[in-house]
């Protein structure tokens, strides 16, 4: 297991020039393929997520970026007829290895979905601490602290602190999405996977969540699927471009958006395609 | 909006769709026929049973304990109302958790092929005619219960707790408990199928969200699935109750048909549908026949209310499930 020894000045800012410095690999996919029945969803992807960095997955619809993202915390286990091949190394050990418990993996690698998935009948508070209660945390004070801390992190605390007991269904879409982020953060995951988290949100909520990512990455490693290239450029340190189930290239975001290596990446980024 | 549409547009629409018009009128007539049928049925039941209802009172008819068509010509439906309540509530209580278990297993736990078989069997058993259940009850279940459960219990009570005997009643095998058990068996597929549908309505993202938090299957049920399907499951129980209330044939065949109060656990009882089925052929007195029709009227109303309430709850749940999508 690698120790985090990222110097303080690293943490303050996901500065682009840092990409030349030695980054710490947090999660690494090796020759990862996902099959839907006989059809290939993504084929032989090799990609690393770096510790305390935001990596954006971009590419046209159906290119496999979401499929790939979902293979990183074994969400495909839940779907029949989906087969995953290859390795995903979390701090060096394969999450698909024998004897690995997917439930433990998902507690370390959280996920936020495209549509807000707050549990509508549970209260705001119960939503946030749902994951903590699952691991057996019952101590009122610690739950309260965790709820406040996660809601602060998700930039939602001020809006909901007076209605923690109200059902989550009463929140707006943008608030519900930040609530699911708070819920994912409450269990203190090491990695957060986000599947187009702002796709169904208004610009203001989108802004709130984008602002959030900059501070969040001080604690967690983030992978985010997005359709919005400006968003990828704004928030990510690294960008990976997927096309037809393949990883075309991945590099620091500044390089990807200025002088990508591959013609196809350039075509997509300049809007001539996709 | 429609008034402001240009008239030529509307005319041309009508012209091109004249076949559609005719068709929609025809199906509207057919559909209103169903509605009219229901209203007429309620009216006929009410007018047919109006005389005893007037004579004994709207509630008095239900709460009167004397049902004597021969000597006193007194008609109080309480023994049948009580029998109906006991059998249907009893059946619901006995069947609810097994049915819920079957639904959860079929919807969430069972491997795909097993789930297919379970779902098929649920639908099949729900479609078996109740007289078949009745025959099975008469020839297999009732004798079995009598020999292996009622009689031993009765004999044990006779030796060790004679105080219980008046509550146990005649262990002939044909009585209240047998009716409850057969009704429970009959409503299980009904409750289970409705619960399964309610569970299936829960959007997949809700489940995935729980899994993504590191939930086990049971935690996913607890956190994401059951809270959202709860109302639908309850509605299913309402509809199952409506079915149990009205179930006639199988109950009539095994309940022992006695309206002597107080009812005992093993002894004979009767329900509103069972007394109608039993007595209508020999109801020569007009008041007797009208009392049976009045029973039918009350049953109709209760079934109607249960179905409407159940239907409304299911609709609300579907809306809730859609709302969080």
XYZ file of C-alpha atoms in Angstrom:
599
model
C 0.000 0.000 0.000
C 1.437 3.355 -0.998
C 1.448 6.090 1.585
C 0.112 9.478 0.700
C 2.991 11.897 0.948
C 1.653 14.675 -1.174
C 3.268 17.945 -0.029
C 0.975 20.663 1.235
C 1.420 22.900 -1.771
C 0.082 20.055 -3.921
C -3.140 20.027 -2.007
C -3.931 23.688 -2.284
C -4.460 23.626 -5.960
C -4.717 20.989 -8.625
C -2.292 23.084 -10.553
C -1.762 21.981 -14.105
C 1.986 22.340 -14.134
C 2.148 19.732 -11.400
C 1.438 17.020 -13.912
C 5.120 16.876 -14.653
C 5.813 16.063 -11.008
C 5.617 12.444 -9.886
C 1.985 11.625 -9.246
C 0.809 8.834 -7.004
C -1.292 6.167 -8.675
C -4.405 5.497 -6.616
C -6.457 3.263 -8.874
C -5.167 1.535 -11.943
C -7.100 -0.319 -14.624
C -5.052 -2.937 -16.463
C -6.307 -4.409 -19.708
C -9.830 -3.856 -18.520
C -12.624 -5.044 -20.822
C -16.339 -5.085 -20.186
C -18.657 -7.287 -22.227
C -22.416 -7.027 -22.546
C -23.161 -10.610 -23.516
C -20.919 -11.000 -26.550
C -20.744 -7.292 -27.359
C -17.705 -5.384 -26.162
C -18.622 -2.364 -24.011
C -15.067 -1.231 -23.448
C -11.985 -3.057 -24.621
C -8.567 -3.370 -23.019
C -8.362 -0.058 -21.227
C -5.206 0.877 -19.338
C -5.663 3.946 -17.225
C -4.622 5.343 -13.841
C -6.379 7.678 -11.464
C -3.930 9.784 -9.497
C -4.316 10.499 -5.844
C -6.040 13.785 -5.027
C -6.582 14.560 -8.685
C -9.720 14.990 -10.741
C -9.781 12.885 -13.878
C -12.474 13.601 -16.460
C -13.735 10.954 -18.882
C -15.003 12.516 -22.090
C -16.245 11.145 -25.366
C -19.400 10.889 -27.461
C -22.510 9.022 -26.236
C -22.077 5.275 -26.177
C -18.289 5.465 -26.194
C -18.032 3.368 -23.038
C -16.967 6.003 -20.526
C -19.833 5.261 -18.138
C -19.369 1.520 -18.641
C -15.726 1.932 -17.733
C -16.508 4.104 -14.713
C -18.955 1.527 -13.369
C -16.330 -1.186 -13.614
C -14.142 0.715 -11.164
C -16.285 -0.126 -8.124
C -17.830 -3.358 -9.358
C -21.253 -1.912 -10.123
C -21.470 -4.301 -13.061
C -21.750 -7.186 -10.603
C -25.392 -6.224 -10.213
C -26.296 -6.532 -13.879
C -26.791 -9.962 -15.362
C -24.958 -10.752 -18.610
C -22.182 -8.262 -17.982
C -18.668 -9.648 -17.763
C -15.553 -7.783 -16.682
C -12.062 -8.908 -17.648
C -8.734 -7.545 -16.569
C -7.643 -5.940 -13.348
C -8.458 -2.863 -11.341
C -5.776 -2.235 -8.775
C -6.750 -0.199 -5.740
C -3.500 0.690 -3.989
C -1.991 -2.246 -5.807
C -4.535 -4.974 -5.040
C -7.067 -6.180 -7.587
C -10.678 -5.349 -6.680
C -11.754 -8.233 -8.916
C -9.333 -10.583 -7.219
C -10.589 -13.755 -5.540
C -12.005 -13.209 -2.090
C -12.525 -9.513 -2.575
C -15.833 -8.335 -1.186
C -17.558 -5.926 -3.592
C -19.413 -4.375 -0.666
C -16.131 -3.424 0.999
C -14.860 -2.105 -2.332
C -17.916 0.105 -2.790
C -17.430 1.517 0.689
C -13.950 2.639 -0.345
C -14.941 3.764 -3.830
C -18.133 5.810 -3.744
C -20.345 6.736 -6.648
C -22.642 9.584 -7.623
C -25.089 9.109 -10.469
C -26.476 11.242 -13.236
C -29.923 11.576 -11.725
C -30.209 12.539 -8.068
C -30.808 9.367 -6.087
C -31.623 10.704 -2.658
C -33.859 8.232 -0.853
C -37.053 10.264 -1.035
C -38.827 8.890 2.025
C -35.824 9.216 4.317
C -35.054 12.527 5.972
C -32.146 14.670 4.805
C -30.207 13.597 7.884
C -30.968 9.891 7.442
C -29.881 10.107 3.828
C -26.508 11.498 4.774
C -25.804 8.989 7.525
C -27.301 5.985 5.667
C -23.880 4.620 4.762
C -22.505 5.156 8.256
C -25.424 3.387 9.879
C -24.761 0.476 7.541
C -21.257 0.047 8.875
C -22.724 -0.024 12.349
C -22.048 3.496 13.558
C -24.745 4.280 16.115
C -23.152 6.949 18.244
C -25.451 9.951 17.953
C -22.738 12.547 18.378
C -20.431 11.069 15.762
C -23.311 10.685 13.320
C -24.264 14.310 13.855
C -20.692 15.436 13.296
C -20.336 13.324 10.168
C -23.646 14.634 8.797
C -22.647 18.246 9.330
C -19.149 17.753 7.953
C -20.393 15.956 4.803
C -23.128 18.479 4.185
C -20.570 21.274 4.572
C -18.278 19.537 2.128
C -21.122 19.203 -0.336
C -21.957 22.903 0.068
C -25.439 22.059 1.227
C -25.268 22.625 4.967
C -26.510 26.215 4.977
C -29.515 25.316 2.869
C -30.667 22.309 4.857
C -29.447 22.821 8.420
C -32.939 23.852 9.506
C -34.710 20.998 7.790
C -32.547 17.988 8.524
C -35.606 16.029 9.639
C -37.668 16.813 6.542
C -37.968 14.165 3.837
C -35.366 14.452 1.103
C -38.120 14.474 -1.517
C -38.762 18.113 -0.609
C -35.346 19.283 -1.833
C -34.760 20.637 -5.330
C -32.970 18.517 -7.913
C -29.699 20.350 -7.406
C -29.963 20.035 -3.639
C -30.788 16.342 -3.941
C -27.703 15.832 -6.065
C -25.513 17.585 -3.513
C -27.239 15.463 -0.867
C -26.177 12.299 -2.674
C -22.647 13.691 -2.828
C -22.766 14.370 0.912
C -24.077 10.849 1.437
C -21.225 9.395 -0.594
C -18.681 11.534 1.308
C -20.035 10.649 4.740
C -18.526 7.170 4.591
C -15.174 8.821 3.791
C -14.399 7.012 0.560
C -10.922 7.179 -0.914
C -12.212 7.579 -4.423
C -15.375 9.161 -5.737
C -16.749 8.168 -9.129
C -19.186 10.643 -10.641
C -21.307 9.781 -13.634
C -22.376 13.052 -15.254
C -23.340 14.490 -11.881
C -24.515 17.793 -13.312
C -26.268 16.548 -16.446
C -29.759 16.994 -15.040
C -29.079 20.175 -13.099
C -29.551 23.886 -13.661
C -26.505 26.130 -14.189
C -26.404 27.393 -10.616
C -26.443 23.921 -9.092
C -23.872 22.873 -11.682
C -21.661 25.742 -10.608
C -22.033 24.752 -6.958
C -20.982 21.186 -7.688
C -18.079 22.219 -9.891
C -16.787 24.533 -7.169
C -17.112 21.663 -4.787
C -14.802 19.351 -6.723
C -11.844 21.726 -6.377
C -11.952 21.453 -2.584
C -13.070 17.837 -2.438
C -10.019 16.527 -4.175
C -7.934 17.461 -1.176
C -9.540 14.472 0.495
C -10.547 12.137 -2.291
C -9.481 11.070 -5.722
C -12.180 11.890 -8.248
C -13.165 10.441 -11.604
C -15.949 12.235 -13.415
C -17.778 11.375 -16.610
C -18.972 14.441 -18.432
C -20.539 15.356 -21.735
C -19.563 18.923 -21.276
C -16.056 19.650 -22.508
C -15.904 23.083 -20.936
C -16.698 21.384 -17.667
C -13.901 18.895 -18.181
C -11.505 21.746 -18.970
C -12.628 23.750 -15.934
C -12.519 21.107 -13.240
C -10.143 18.311 -14.141
C -6.414 17.785 -13.831
C -6.425 14.883 -16.255
C -8.674 14.049 -19.143
C -9.263 10.698 -20.786
C -10.902 10.525 -24.194
C -12.973 7.465 -25.043
C -14.270 6.497 -28.463
C -16.119 3.346 -29.510
C -15.245 1.491 -26.339
C -11.569 2.339 -26.460
C -9.407 4.724 -24.523
C -7.892 6.901 -27.209
C -5.601 8.871 -24.949
C -5.236 10.338 -21.524
C -3.071 13.222 -20.463
C -3.067 16.321 -18.347
C -6.118 18.390 -19.139
C -4.076 21.360 -20.340
C -2.243 19.185 -22.838
C -5.385 17.380 -23.994
C -7.143 20.636 -24.700
C -4.228 22.371 -26.376
C -2.105 19.847 -28.198
C -3.517 16.331 -27.999
C -1.467 13.521 -29.501
C -4.265 11.855 -31.393
C -6.091 13.331 -34.386
C -9.392 11.885 -33.132
C -9.037 13.641 -29.796
C -8.353 16.877 -31.555
C -11.379 16.430 -33.803
C -13.629 15.822 -30.823
C -12.259 18.622 -28.706
C -12.427 21.190 -31.442
C -16.016 20.224 -32.095
C -15.535 18.779 -35.536
C -16.959 15.528 -34.275
C -19.234 14.221 -31.527
C -56.623 26.395 -26.331
C -58.896 24.304 -28.480
C -61.307 27.168 -29.108
C -58.541 29.294 -30.514
C -57.427 26.679 -33.033
C -58.231 27.679 -36.613
C -61.558 26.206 -37.667
C -60.398 24.881 -41.017
C -57.730 22.964 -39.201
C -60.254 21.342 -36.928
C -62.606 20.509 -39.775
C -59.890 18.854 -41.784
C -58.869 16.890 -38.735
C -62.422 15.657 -38.260
C -62.724 14.825 -41.926
C -59.572 12.775 -42.103
C -60.377 11.051 -38.851
C -64.038 10.194 -39.387
C -63.293 6.493 -38.985
C -61.514 7.298 -35.751
C -64.548 9.255 -34.575
C -66.917 6.366 -35.145
C -64.577 4.002 -33.438
C -64.094 6.245 -30.434
C -67.862 6.639 -30.046
C -68.312 2.862 -30.155
C -65.670 2.127 -27.556
C -66.942 4.993 -25.394
C -70.376 3.369 -25.448
C -68.940 -0.007 -24.564
C -66.874 1.488 -21.776
C -69.827 3.373 -20.326
C -71.730 0.085 -20.461
C -69.359 -1.299 -17.840
C -69.902 1.757 -15.679
C -73.672 1.577 -16.069
C -73.562 -2.103 -15.190
C -71.772 -1.347 -11.915
C -74.186 1.434 -11.012
C -77.224 -0.692 -11.897
C -75.847 -3.555 -9.853
C -75.446 -1.332 -6.811
C -78.951 0.064 -7.324
C -80.548 -3.349 -7.792
C -78.809 -4.711 -4.724
C -79.951 -1.721 -2.723
C -83.567 -1.753 -3.901
C -83.717 -5.536 -3.615
C -82.497 -5.406 -0.041
C -84.174 -2.132 0.948
C -87.007 -3.749 2.876
C -84.922 -5.548 5.542
C -82.524 -2.596 5.702
C -85.478 -0.286 6.416
C -87.066 -2.699 8.851
C -83.931 -3.469 10.894
C -81.987 -0.267 10.234
C -78.927 0.432 8.123
C -76.654 -0.560 11.009
C -79.196 -2.628 12.917
C -79.297 -5.126 10.094
C -75.536 -5.574 10.359
C -75.396 -5.744 14.150
C -78.474 -7.896 14.794
C -77.353 -11.271 16.107
C -80.503 -13.235 15.291
C -80.833 -14.786 11.848
C -83.999 -16.829 11.963
C -85.862 -17.161 8.668
C -88.250 -19.830 9.963
C -89.842 -18.975 13.281
C -89.122 -15.387 14.328
C -88.569 -14.121 10.798
C -85.757 -12.058 12.265
C -82.758 -11.133 10.149
C -79.620 -9.835 11.821
C -76.434 -10.305 9.830
C -73.901 -10.062 12.667
C -72.904 -13.779 12.636
C -72.057 -13.496 8.961
C -70.387 -10.110 9.276
C -68.273 -11.448 12.137
C -67.465 -14.611 10.193
C -66.420 -12.556 7.184
C -64.222 -10.267 9.269
C -62.587 -13.167 11.131
C -61.863 -15.253 8.057
C -60.622 -12.482 5.825
C -58.516 -10.655 8.417
C -57.169 -13.967 9.684
C -56.311 -15.042 6.150
C -54.646 -11.722 5.458
C -52.525 -11.887 8.608
C -51.459 -15.462 7.905
C -50.686 -14.870 4.252
C -49.104 -11.426 4.315
C -45.580 -12.251 5.432
C -45.175 -15.451 3.427
C -46.462 -13.559 0.386
C -44.113 -10.646 1.023
C -41.238 -13.070 1.434
C -42.085 -14.749 -1.859
C -42.312 -11.377 -3.592
C -38.983 -10.142 -2.220
C -37.326 -13.410 -3.100
C -38.729 -13.425 -6.629
C -37.950 -9.758 -7.251
C -34.535 -9.360 -5.627
C -32.864 -12.580 -4.597
C -33.832 -15.436 -6.892
C -31.623 -16.208 -9.880
C -33.364 -15.260 -13.103
C -34.677 -18.741 -14.099
C -36.000 -19.409 -10.594
C -37.708 -16.017 -10.539
C -39.394 -16.799 -13.848
C -40.746 -20.075 -12.469
C -41.950 -18.441 -9.244
C -43.689 -15.646 -11.119
C -45.338 -18.143 -13.431
C -46.552 -20.246 -10.517
C -47.858 -17.188 -8.676
C -49.926 -16.171 -11.669
C -51.079 -19.744 -12.179
C -52.180 -20.314 -8.585
C -54.009 -16.986 -8.633
C -55.989 -18.264 -11.622
C -57.034 -21.639 -10.174
C -60.867 -21.645 -9.802
C -61.861 -21.396 -6.173
C -64.014 -24.540 -6.385
C -60.787 -26.461 -6.951
C -59.380 -25.025 -3.746
C -62.682 -25.990 -2.131
C -62.484 -29.591 -3.321
C -58.920 -29.841 -2.166
C -59.993 -28.357 1.158
C -62.878 -30.796 1.625
C -61.076 -33.973 0.658
C -57.492 -33.401 1.653
C -56.836 -30.386 3.836
C -59.771 -30.639 6.257
C -59.345 -34.370 7.011
C -55.602 -33.886 7.360
C -55.998 -30.986 9.771
C -58.627 -32.892 11.722
C -56.448 -35.983 12.151
C -53.106 -34.329 12.737
C -53.883 -31.051 14.359
C -57.455 -30.422 15.547
C -58.129 -33.782 17.190
C -54.755 -34.060 18.957
C -55.098 -30.486 20.179
C -58.634 -31.125 21.341
C -57.691 -34.328 23.164
C -54.708 -32.661 24.768
C -56.898 -29.786 25.916
C -59.500 -32.248 27.245
C -56.821 -33.824 29.455
C -54.754 -30.858 30.471
C -56.708 -27.662 29.995
C -60.412 -28.307 29.863
C -60.973 -24.574 30.201
C -59.880 -24.207 26.586
C -62.463 -26.574 25.174
C -65.253 -24.013 24.727
C -62.872 -21.916 22.647
C -61.695 -24.790 20.514
C -65.068 -26.138 19.475
C -65.980 -29.191 17.477
C -62.828 -30.548 15.783
C -64.665 -31.945 12.765
C -62.188 -30.392 10.370
C -64.822 -28.153 8.812
C -64.906 -24.804 10.498
C -63.468 -21.341 11.021
C -59.760 -22.179 11.129
C -59.928 -24.408 8.054
C -61.663 -21.596 6.174
C -59.008 -19.112 7.297
C -56.212 -21.431 6.207
C -57.681 -22.112 2.784
C -58.400 -18.427 2.265
C -54.827 -17.613 3.253
C -53.548 -20.095 0.684
C -55.787 -18.490 -1.918
C -54.725 -14.901 -1.335
C -50.979 -15.585 -1.084
C -50.419 -15.479 -4.860
C -52.574 -12.384 -5.071
C -50.706 -10.445 -2.376
C -47.369 -11.737 -3.608
C -47.979 -10.730 -7.226
C -49.035 -7.217 -6.211
C -46.109 -6.840 -3.821
C -43.750 -8.069 -6.523
C -45.093 -5.463 -8.944
C -44.723 -2.740 -6.320
C -41.108 -3.776 -5.732
C -40.429 -3.845 -9.459
C -41.684 -0.245 -9.706
C -38.792 1.015 -7.596
C -36.414 2.706 -10.050
C -33.119 0.934 -10.663
C -31.030 4.050 -9.823
C -32.401 3.943 -6.268
C -31.119 0.403 -5.873
C -27.786 1.250 -7.454
C -27.388 4.238 -5.177
C -27.727 1.992 -2.167
C -25.347 -0.584 -3.612
C -22.857 2.172 -4.389
C -22.847 3.078 -0.697
C -21.685 -0.436 0.032
C -25.054 -1.829 1.028
C -25.732 -5.540 1.267
C -28.803 -6.902 -0.478
C -30.861 -6.699 2.667
C -29.698 -3.143 3.317
C -30.694 -2.225 -0.215
C -34.151 -3.647 0.471
C -34.369 -1.770 3.746
C -33.040 1.542 2.528
C -34.117 1.893 -1.072
C -36.691 -0.711 -2.049
C -39.111 -1.194 0.834
C -39.636 2.501 1.687
C -40.649 3.171 -1.902
C -42.735 0.049 -2.395
C -44.346 0.050 1.046
C -47.494 1.855 -0.038
C -47.908 -0.429 -3.034
C -47.486 -3.499 -0.861
C -50.128 -2.197 1.527
C -52.439 -1.492 -1.398
C -51.901 -5.078 -2.522
C -52.949 -6.222 0.940
C -56.119 -4.125 0.622
C -56.980 -5.711 -2.697
C -56.229 -9.152 -1.298
C -58.532 -8.358 1.609
C -61.241 -7.419 -0.884
C -60.783 -10.744 -2.554
C -60.851 -12.652 0.724
C -64.048 -10.862 1.793
C -65.870 -11.881 -1.320
C -64.475 -15.382 -1.672
C -67.468 -17.696 -1.683
C -67.055 -21.176 -3.027
C -64.010 -22.542 -1.231
C -65.079 -20.986 2.060
C -68.624 -22.308 1.804
C -67.227 -25.777 1.187
C -65.037 -25.942 4.305
C -66.415 -23.520 6.875
C -69.081 -25.823 8.287
C -71.885 -23.291 7.756
C -73.102 -22.650 11.247
C -74.165 -19.218 12.409
C -74.385 -20.179 16.044
C -72.524 -17.607 18.103
C -70.042 -17.504 19.712
C -67.748 -18.883 17.072
C -65.006 -21.288 18.100
C -61.618 -21.909 16.559
C -62.329 -25.337 15.099
C -66.121 -25.204 15.015
C -68.399 -24.233 12.162
C -68.969 -20.613 11.169
C -70.435 -18.748 8.216
C -69.627 -15.679 6.155
C -71.751 -13.244 4.177
C -70.960 -14.837 0.816
C -71.302 -18.357 2.186
C -74.775 -17.741 3.593
C -75.916 -16.205 0.329
C -74.647 -19.244 -1.582
C -76.205 -21.636 0.915
C -79.603 -20.104 1.424
C -80.714 -18.384 -1.744
C -82.196 -21.539 -3.272
C -84.433 -22.156 -0.243
C -85.314 -18.556 0.545
C -89.015 -18.755 -0.139
C -90.019 -15.914 2.131
C -89.588 -12.550 0.359
C -88.035 -11.028 3.469
C -85.494 -13.856 3.642
C -84.497 -13.402 0.003
C -84.347 -9.624 0.417
C -82.132 -10.026 3.464
C -79.725 -12.106 1.427
C -79.724 -9.427 -1.256
C -79.080 -6.816 1.424
C -76.053 -8.839 2.520
C -74.913 -8.702 -1.074
C -75.362 -4.940 -1.060
C -73.106 -4.478 1.950
C -70.511 -6.810 0.475
C -70.606 -4.859 -2.759
C -70.027 -1.571 -0.955
C -67.137 -2.904 1.135
C -65.485 -4.523 -1.886
C -65.927 -1.314 -3.856
C -64.379 0.815 -1.138
C -61.447 -1.576 -0.651
C -60.756 -1.676 -4.362
C -60.948 2.078 -4.757
C -58.670 2.671 -1.781
C -56.230 0.013 -2.994
C -56.255 1.431 -6.508
C -55.648 4.967 -5.269
C -52.719 3.885 -3.125
C -51.163 2.008 -6.036
C -51.523 5.052 -8.268
C -49.921 7.258 -5.659
C -47.030 4.848 -5.327
C -46.503 4.713 -9.085
C -46.401 8.522 -9.093
C -43.929 8.548 -6.226
C -41.705 6.038 -8.003
C -41.820 8.125 -11.170
C -41.167 11.298 -9.227
C -37.774 10.157 -8.031
C -36.645 8.856 -11.391
